[in-house]
GROMACS .gro file of C-alpha atoms in nm:
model
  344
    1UNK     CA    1  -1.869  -2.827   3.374
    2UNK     CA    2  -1.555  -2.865   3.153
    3UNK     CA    3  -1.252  -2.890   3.331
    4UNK     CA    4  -1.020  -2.567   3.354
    5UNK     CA    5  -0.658  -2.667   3.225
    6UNK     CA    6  -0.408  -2.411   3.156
    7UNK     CA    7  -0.255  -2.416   2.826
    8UNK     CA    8   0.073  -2.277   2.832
    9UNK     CA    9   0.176  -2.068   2.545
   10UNK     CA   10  -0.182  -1.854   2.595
   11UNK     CA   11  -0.038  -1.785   2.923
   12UNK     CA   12   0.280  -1.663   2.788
   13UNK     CA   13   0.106  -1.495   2.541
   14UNK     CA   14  -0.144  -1.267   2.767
   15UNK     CA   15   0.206  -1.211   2.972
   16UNK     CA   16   0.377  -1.067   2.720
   17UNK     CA   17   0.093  -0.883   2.574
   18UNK     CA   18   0.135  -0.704   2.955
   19UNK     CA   19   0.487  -0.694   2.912
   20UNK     CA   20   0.494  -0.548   2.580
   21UNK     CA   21   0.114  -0.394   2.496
   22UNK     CA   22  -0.022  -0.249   2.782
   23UNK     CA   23  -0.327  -0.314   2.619
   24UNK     CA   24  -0.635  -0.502   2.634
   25UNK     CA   25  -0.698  -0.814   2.396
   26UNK     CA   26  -0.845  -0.710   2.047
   27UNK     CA   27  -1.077  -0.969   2.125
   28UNK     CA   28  -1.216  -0.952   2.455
   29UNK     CA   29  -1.322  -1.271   2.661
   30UNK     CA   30  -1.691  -1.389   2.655
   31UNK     CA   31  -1.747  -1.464   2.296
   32UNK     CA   32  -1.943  -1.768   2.224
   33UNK     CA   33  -1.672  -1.957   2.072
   34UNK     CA   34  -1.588  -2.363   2.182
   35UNK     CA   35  -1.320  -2.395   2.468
   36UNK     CA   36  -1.001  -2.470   2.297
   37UNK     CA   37  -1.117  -2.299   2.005
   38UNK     CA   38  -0.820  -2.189   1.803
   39UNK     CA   39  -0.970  -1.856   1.671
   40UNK     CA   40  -0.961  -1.616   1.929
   41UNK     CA   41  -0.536  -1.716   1.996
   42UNK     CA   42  -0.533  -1.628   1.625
   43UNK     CA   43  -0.699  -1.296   1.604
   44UNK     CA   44  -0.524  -1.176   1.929
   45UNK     CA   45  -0.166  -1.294   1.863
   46UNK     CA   46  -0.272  -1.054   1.442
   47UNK     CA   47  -0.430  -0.766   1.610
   48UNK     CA   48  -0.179  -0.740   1.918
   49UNK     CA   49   0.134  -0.741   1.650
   50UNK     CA   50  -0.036  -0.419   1.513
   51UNK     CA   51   0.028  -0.106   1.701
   52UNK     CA   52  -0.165   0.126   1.504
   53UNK     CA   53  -0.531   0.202   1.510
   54UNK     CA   54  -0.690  -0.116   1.271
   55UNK     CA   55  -1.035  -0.154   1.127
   56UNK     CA   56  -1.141  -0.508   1.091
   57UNK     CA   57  -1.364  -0.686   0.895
   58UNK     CA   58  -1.463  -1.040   0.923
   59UNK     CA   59  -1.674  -1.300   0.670
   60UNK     CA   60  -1.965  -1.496   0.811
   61UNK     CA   61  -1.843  -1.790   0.991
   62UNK     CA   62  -1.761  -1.922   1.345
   63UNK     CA   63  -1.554  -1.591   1.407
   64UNK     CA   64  -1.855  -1.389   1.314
   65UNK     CA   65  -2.148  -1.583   1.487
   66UNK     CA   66  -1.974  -1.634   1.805
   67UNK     CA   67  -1.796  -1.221   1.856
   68UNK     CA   68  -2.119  -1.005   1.726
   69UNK     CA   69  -2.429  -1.187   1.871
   70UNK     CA   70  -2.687  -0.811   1.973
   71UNK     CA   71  -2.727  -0.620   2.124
   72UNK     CA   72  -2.316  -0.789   2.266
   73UNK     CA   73  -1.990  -0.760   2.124
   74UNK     CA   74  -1.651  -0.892   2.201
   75UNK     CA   75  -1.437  -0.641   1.914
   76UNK     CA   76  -1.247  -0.378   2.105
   77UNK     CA   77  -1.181  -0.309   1.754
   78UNK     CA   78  -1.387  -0.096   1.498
   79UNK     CA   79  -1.530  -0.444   1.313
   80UNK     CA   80  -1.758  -0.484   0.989
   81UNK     CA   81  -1.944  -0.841   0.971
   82UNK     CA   82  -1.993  -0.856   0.592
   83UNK     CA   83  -2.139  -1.179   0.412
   84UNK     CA   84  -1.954  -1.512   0.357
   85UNK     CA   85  -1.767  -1.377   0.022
   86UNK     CA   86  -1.682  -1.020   0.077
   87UNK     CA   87  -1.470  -0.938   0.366
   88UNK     CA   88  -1.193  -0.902   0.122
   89UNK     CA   89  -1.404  -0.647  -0.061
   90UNK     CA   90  -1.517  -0.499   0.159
   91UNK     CA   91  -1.207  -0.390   0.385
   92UNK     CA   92  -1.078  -0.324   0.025
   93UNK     CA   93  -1.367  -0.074  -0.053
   94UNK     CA   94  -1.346   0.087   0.330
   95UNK     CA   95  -0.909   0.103   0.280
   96UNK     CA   96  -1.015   0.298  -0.079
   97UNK     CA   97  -1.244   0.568   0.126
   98UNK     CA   98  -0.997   0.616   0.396
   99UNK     CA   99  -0.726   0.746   0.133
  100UNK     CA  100  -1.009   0.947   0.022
  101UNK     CA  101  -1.074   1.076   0.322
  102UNK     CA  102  -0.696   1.143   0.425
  103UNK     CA  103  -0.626   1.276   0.064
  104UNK     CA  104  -0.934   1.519   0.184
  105UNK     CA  105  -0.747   1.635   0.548
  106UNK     CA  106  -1.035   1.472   0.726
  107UNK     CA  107  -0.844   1.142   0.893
  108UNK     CA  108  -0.468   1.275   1.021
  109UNK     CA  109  -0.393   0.917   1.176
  110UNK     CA  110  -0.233   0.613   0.963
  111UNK     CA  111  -0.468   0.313   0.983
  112UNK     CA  112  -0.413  -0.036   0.910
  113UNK     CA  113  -0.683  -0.276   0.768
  114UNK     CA  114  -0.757  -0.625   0.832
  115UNK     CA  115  -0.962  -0.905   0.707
  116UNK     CA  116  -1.026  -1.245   0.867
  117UNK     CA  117  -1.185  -1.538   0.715
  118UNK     CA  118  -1.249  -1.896   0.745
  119UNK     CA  119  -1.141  -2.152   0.480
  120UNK     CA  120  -1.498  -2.148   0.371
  121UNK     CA  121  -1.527  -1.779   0.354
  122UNK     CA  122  -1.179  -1.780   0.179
  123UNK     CA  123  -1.075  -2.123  -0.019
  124UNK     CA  124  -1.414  -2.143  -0.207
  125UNK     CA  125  -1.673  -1.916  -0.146
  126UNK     CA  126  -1.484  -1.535  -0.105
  127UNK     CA  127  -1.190  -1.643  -0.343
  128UNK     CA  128  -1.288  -1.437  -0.599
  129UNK     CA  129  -1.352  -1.117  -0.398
  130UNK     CA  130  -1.007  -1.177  -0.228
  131UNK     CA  131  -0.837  -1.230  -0.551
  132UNK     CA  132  -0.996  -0.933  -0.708
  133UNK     CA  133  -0.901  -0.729  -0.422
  134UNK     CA  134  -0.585  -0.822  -0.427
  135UNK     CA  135  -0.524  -0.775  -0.770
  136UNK     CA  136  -0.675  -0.387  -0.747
  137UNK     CA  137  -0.352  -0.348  -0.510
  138UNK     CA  138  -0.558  -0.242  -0.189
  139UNK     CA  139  -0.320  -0.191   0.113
  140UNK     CA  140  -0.474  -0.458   0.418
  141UNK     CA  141  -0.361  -0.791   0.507
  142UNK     CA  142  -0.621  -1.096   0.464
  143UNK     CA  143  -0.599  -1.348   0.724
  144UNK     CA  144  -0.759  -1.677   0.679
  145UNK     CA  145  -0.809  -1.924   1.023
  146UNK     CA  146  -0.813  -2.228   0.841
  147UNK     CA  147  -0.979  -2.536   1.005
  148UNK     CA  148  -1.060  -2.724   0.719
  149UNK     CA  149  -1.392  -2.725   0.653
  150UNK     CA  150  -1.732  -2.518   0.740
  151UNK     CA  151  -1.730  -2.580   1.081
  152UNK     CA  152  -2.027  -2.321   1.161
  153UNK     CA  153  -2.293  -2.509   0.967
  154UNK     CA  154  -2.205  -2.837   1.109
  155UNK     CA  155  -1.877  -2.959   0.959
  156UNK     CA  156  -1.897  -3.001   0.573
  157UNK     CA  157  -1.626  -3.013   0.366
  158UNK     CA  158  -1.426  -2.699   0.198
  159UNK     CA  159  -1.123  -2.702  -0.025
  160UNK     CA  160  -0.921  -2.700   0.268
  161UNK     CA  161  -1.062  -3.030   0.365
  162UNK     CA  162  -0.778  -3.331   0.335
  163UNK     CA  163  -0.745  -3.662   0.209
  164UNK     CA  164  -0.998  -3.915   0.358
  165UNK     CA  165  -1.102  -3.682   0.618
  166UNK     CA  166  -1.471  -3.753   0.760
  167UNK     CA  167  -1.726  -3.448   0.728
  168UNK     CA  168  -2.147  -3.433   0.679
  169UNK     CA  169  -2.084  -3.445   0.281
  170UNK     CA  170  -1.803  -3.700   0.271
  171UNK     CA  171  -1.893  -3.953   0.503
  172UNK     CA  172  -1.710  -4.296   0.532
  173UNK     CA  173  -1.839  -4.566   0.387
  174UNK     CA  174  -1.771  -4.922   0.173
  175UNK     CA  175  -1.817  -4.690  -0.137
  176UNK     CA  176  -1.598  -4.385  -0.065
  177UNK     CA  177  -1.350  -4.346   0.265
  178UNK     CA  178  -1.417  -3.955   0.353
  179UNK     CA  179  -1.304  -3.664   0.112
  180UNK     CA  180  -1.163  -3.802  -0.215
  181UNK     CA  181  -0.951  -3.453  -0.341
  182UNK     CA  182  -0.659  -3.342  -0.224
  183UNK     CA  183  -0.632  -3.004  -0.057
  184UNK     CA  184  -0.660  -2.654  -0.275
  185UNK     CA  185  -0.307  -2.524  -0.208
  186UNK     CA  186  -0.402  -2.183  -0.117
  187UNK     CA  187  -0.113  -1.995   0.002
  188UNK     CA  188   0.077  -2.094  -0.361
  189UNK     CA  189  -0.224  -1.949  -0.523
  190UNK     CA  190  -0.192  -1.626  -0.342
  191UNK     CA  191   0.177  -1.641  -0.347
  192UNK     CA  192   0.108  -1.691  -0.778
  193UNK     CA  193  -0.056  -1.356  -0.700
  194UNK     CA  194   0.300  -1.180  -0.688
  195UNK     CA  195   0.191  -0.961  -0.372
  196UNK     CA  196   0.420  -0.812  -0.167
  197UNK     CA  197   0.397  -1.109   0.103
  198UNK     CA  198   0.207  -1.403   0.182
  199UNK     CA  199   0.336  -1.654   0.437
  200UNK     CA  200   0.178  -1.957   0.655
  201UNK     CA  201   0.180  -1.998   1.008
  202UNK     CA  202   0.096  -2.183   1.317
  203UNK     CA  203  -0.094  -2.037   1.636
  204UNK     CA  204   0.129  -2.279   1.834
  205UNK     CA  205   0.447  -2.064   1.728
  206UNK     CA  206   0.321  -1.727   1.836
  207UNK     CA  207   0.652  -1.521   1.823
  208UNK     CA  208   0.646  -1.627   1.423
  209UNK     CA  209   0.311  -1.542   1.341
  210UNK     CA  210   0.323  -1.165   1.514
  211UNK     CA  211   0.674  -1.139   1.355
  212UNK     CA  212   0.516  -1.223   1.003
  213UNK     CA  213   0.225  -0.974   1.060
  214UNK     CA  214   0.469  -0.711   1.184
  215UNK     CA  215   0.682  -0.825   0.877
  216UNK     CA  216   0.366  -0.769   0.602
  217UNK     CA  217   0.276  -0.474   0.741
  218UNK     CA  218   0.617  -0.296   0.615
  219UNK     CA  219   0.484  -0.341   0.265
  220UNK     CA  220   0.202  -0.158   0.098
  221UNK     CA  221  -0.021  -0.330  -0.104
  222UNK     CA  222  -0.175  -0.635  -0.007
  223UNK     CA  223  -0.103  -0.943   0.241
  224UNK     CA  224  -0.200  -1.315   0.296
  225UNK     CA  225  -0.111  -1.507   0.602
  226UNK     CA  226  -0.305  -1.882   0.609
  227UNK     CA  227  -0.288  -2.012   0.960
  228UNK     CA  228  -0.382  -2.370   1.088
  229UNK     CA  229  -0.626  -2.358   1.296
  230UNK     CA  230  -0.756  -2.674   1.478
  231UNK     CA  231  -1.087  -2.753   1.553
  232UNK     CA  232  -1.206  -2.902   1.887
  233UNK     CA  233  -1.576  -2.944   1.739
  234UNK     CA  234  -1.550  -3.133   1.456
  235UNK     CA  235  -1.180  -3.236   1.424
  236UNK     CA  236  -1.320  -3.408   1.767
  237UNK     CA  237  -1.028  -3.378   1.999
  238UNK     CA  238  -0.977  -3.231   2.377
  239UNK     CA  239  -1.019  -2.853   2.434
  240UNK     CA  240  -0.696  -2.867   2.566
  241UNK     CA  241  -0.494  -3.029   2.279
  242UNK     CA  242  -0.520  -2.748   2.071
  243UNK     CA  243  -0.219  -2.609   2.026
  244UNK     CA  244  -0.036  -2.982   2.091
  245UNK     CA  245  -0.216  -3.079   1.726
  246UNK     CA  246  -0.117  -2.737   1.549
  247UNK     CA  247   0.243  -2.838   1.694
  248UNK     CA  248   0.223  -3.156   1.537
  249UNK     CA  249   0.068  -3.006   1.196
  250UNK     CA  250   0.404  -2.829   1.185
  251UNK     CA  251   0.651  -3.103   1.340
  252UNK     CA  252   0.521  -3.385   1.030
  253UNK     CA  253   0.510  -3.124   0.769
  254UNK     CA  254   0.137  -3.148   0.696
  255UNK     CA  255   0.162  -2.745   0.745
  256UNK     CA  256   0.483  -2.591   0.654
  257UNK     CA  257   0.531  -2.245   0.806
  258UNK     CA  258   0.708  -2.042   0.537
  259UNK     CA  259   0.706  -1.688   0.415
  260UNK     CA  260   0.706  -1.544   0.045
  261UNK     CA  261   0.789  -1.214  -0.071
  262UNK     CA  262   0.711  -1.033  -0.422
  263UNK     CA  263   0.590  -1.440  -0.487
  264UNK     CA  264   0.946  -1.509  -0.576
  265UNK     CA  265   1.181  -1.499  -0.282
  266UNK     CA  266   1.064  -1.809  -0.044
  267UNK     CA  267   1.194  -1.935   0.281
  268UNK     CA  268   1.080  -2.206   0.512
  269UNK     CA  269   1.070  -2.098   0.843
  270UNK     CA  270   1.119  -2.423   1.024
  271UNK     CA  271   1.246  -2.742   0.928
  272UNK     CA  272   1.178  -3.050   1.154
  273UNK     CA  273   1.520  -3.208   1.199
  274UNK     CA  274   1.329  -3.500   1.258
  275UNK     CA  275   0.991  -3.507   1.116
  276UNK     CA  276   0.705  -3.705   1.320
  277UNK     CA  277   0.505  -4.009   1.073
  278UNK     CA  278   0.223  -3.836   0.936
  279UNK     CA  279   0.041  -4.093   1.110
  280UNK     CA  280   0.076  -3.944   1.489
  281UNK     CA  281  -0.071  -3.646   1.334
  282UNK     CA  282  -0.365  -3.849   1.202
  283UNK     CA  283  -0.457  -4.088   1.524
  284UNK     CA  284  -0.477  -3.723   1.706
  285UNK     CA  285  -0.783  -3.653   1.487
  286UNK     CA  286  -1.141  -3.864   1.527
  287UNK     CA  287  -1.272  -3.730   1.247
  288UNK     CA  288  -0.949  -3.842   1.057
  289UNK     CA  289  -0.791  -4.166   1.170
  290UNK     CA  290  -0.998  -4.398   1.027
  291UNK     CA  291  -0.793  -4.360   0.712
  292UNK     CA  292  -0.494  -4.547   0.911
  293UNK     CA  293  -0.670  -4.885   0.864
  294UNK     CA  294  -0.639  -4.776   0.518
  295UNK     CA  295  -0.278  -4.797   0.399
  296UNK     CA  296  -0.343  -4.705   0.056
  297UNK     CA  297  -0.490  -4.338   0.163
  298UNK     CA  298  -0.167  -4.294   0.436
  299UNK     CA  299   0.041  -4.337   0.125
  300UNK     CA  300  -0.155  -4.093  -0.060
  301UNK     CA  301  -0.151  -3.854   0.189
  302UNK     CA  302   0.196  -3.859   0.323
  303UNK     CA  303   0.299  -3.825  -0.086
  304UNK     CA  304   0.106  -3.526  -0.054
  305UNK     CA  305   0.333  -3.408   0.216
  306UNK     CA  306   0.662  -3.510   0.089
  307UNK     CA  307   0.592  -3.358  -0.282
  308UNK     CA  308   0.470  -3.023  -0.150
  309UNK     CA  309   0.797  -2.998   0.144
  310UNK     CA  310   1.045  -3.125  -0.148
  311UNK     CA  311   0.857  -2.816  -0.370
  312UNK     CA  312   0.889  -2.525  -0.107
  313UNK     CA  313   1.276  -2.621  -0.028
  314UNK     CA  314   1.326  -2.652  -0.385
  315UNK     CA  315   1.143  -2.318  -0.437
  316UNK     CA  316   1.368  -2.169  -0.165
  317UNK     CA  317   1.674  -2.304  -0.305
  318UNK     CA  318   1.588  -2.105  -0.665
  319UNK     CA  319   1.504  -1.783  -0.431
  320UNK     CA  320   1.879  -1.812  -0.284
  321UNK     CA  321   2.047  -1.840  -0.619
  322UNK     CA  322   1.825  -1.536  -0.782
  323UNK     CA  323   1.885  -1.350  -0.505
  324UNK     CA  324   2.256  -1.333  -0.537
  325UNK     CA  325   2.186  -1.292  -0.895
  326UNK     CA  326   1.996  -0.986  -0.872
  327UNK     CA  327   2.274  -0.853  -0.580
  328UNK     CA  328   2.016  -0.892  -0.284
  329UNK     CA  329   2.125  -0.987   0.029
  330UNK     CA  330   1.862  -1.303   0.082
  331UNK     CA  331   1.891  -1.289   0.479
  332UNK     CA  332   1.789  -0.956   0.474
  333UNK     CA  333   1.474  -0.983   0.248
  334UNK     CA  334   1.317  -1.186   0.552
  335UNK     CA  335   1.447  -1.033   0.839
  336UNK     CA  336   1.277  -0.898   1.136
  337UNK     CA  337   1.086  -0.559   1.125
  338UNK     CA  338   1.226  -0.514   1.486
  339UNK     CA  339   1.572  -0.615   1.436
  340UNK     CA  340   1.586  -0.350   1.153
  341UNK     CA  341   1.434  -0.071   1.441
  342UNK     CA  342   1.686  -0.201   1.668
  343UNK     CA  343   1.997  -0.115   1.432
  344UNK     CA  344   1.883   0.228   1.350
   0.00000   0.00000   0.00000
C-alpha cells in the first residue's frame, strides 16, 4: 500500500474551498486516476473559481477514462465525454443551443462552459476543432492539462513532448537520444488567435490559476488557459513530488506563467529573481535526465528556455509602451476580477 503523505497546498486548497465555497469538489474523490496525479488539483482549483452553474465537456484521455468508468461517475458537474478531437466542438455546439434556448425563454439562468483536454487531445489531435471553435467566437474557456505526451495509451510522444525526453516512440538509443523537436508553442498559437484571453499556469500556484479563470471569465468569447501538469506515471517520479516539479517548471523558466489579453497586451506573472539551472528541473524527471550526460542537448534545451523568456518579456515590454499609446492604463488590463468587486 502506497504511503499516505500530505501535500500541502491540496490541503490549503480543500480549506479554502470550505472557507470560501461551501461546496463540494467539482470532482469528487474515487476516480481512477494515479496518486499524485496532477489532474484532479487542476480541474478542481477551474471549476471551484466558477460560481455559476458550468457544463463540462472533456476529450478522451486520462481525465476521461479514469472520472466516467459505468455505471460510476466522479462529475458533480453536468459532463459530456466526447472523442479525442472534439471537446472544443462540442462545448462550442452545446454553448450555441443554450443561447438558443435562452433567446427562446426556456433556460432563465447564466451558464458557463468548459472544456478540458490533454496535450494529445489538444496540441495535435483536437487542434483543429479548438481552433475552429475559437475562431466561430463561441463563449467557453478551453483548458488543456498538459503532461507532455499521451500518457493514457502508455506514454508516446505529443507536440508537447520536449527535447530529448524518453517516450514508447522516441526511445533512447546510439542513433537518436529521445524526442528530436522542440516543443509546439501552444499558448502563442492561441494567443496568435487574438481571443479575448489566453494565459499559462501552474497547479502549484493555485491562487493564480483561479484568479486567471475568474479573470477569462469577464470576457465573452472564447478562453485558453495551458497548465503544466506533471505526470507521476510516465514522467516516473514520487506521487508526492508533484507539485515540488510543477514548482520547479516555473522557478527555471521551462513554464512561464503569463497572461495575454486581445493577443496583444502580455504580462508575465512571475519572474524568478533567481532562476534554478534547467538541469535540477531535468535530474527530477527519469524519463528525462538521461539527456544530462549529454551536454550538447542541455544546451539545446536551456536555449530553448532563454529565447522563449527573453521573447515573452520582450513581448510585455511592447504591450507597456502600446498601452500608454492607446491611453490604457496597463495595470488595470490585468487586474483582479475581485479587486474590481471590491472597489465598487
Amino acid at each position: 500500500m502506497a504511503k499516505k503523505v500530505t501535500i500541502q497546498i491540496l490541503a490549503d486548497l480543500a480549506q479554502e474551498r470550505e472557507e470560501r465555497y461551501h461546496s463540494h469538489n467539482p470532482l469528487a474523490p474515487g476516480h481512477r486516476m494515479c496518486i499524485g496525479c496532477g489532474i484532479p488539483p487542476i480541474v478542481n482549483e477551474v471549476l471551484l473559481a466558477i460560481d455559476k452553474p458550468v457544463v463540462v465537456s472533456t476529450a478522451t484521455g486520462c481525465l476521461e477514462v479514469t472520472t466516467g468508468v459505468y455505471p460510476y461517475t466522479a462529475w458533480n458537474t453536468p459532463w459530456i465525454h466526447v472523442n479525442f478531437q472534439s471537446a472544443a466542438a462540442v462545448i462550442g455546439g452545446v454553448e450555441a443551443a443554450y443561447n438558443v434556448l435562452k433567446k427562446k425563454g426556456l433556460i432563465g439562468e447564466d451558464i458557463e462552459f468548459v472544456a478540458f483536454g490533454g496535450d494529445g487531445g489538444t496540441y495535435d489531435i483536437g487542434f483543429q476543432a479548438l481552433s475552429a471553435a475559437v475562431e466561430r467566437g463561441h463563449n467557453f474557456l478551453y483548458v488543456c492539462y498538459n503532461n507532455e505526451g499521451y500518457q493514457n495509451t502508455g506514454y508516446q510522444k505529443s507536440s508537447a513532448t520536449p527535447i530529448g525526453a524518453y517516450t514508447k516512440t522516441t526511445p533512447v538509443g546510439s542513433a537518436k537520444v529521445g524526442k528530436q523537436e522542440p516543443r509546439k508553442d501552444l499558448t502563442m498559437i492561441m494567443a496568435a488567435h487574438g481571443i479575448p484571453y489566453v494565459a499559462q499556469a501552474s497547479p502549484h500556484i493555485y491562487r493564480d490559476l483561479t484568479r486567471k479563470v475568474k479573470k477569462a471569465l469577464t470576457f465573452k468569447g472564447p478562453k485558453f488557459i495551458n497548465v503544466l501538469q506533471p505526470c507521476t506515471l510516465s514522467w516516473r517520479f514520487a506521487p508526492e513530488d508533484t507539485m515540488r516539479l510543477a514548482k520547479l517548471a516555473v522557478e527555471t523558466r521551462y513554464w512561464p506563467v503569463y497572461e495575454v489579453i486581445h493577443g496583444k497586451y502580455w504580462k508575465v506573472n512571475i519572474k524568478p529573481k533567481r532562476p534554478k539551472p534547467i538541469e535540477e528541473y531535468i535530474a527530477a524527471q527519469p524519463r528525462w535526465k538521461h539527456v544530462l550526460k549529454y551536454p550538447e542537448i542541455v544546451e539545446r534545451i536551456q536555449k530553448e528556455v532563454d529565447d522563449k523568456w527573453n521573447h515573452l518579456l520582450a513581448l510585455e515590454e511592447m504591450s507597456k509602451a502600446l498601452a500608454e499609446k492607446e491611453g490604457i492604463d496597463y495595470e488595470a488590463l490585468f487586474a483582479n476580477p475581485e479587486d474590481n468587486k471590491e472597489s465598487q
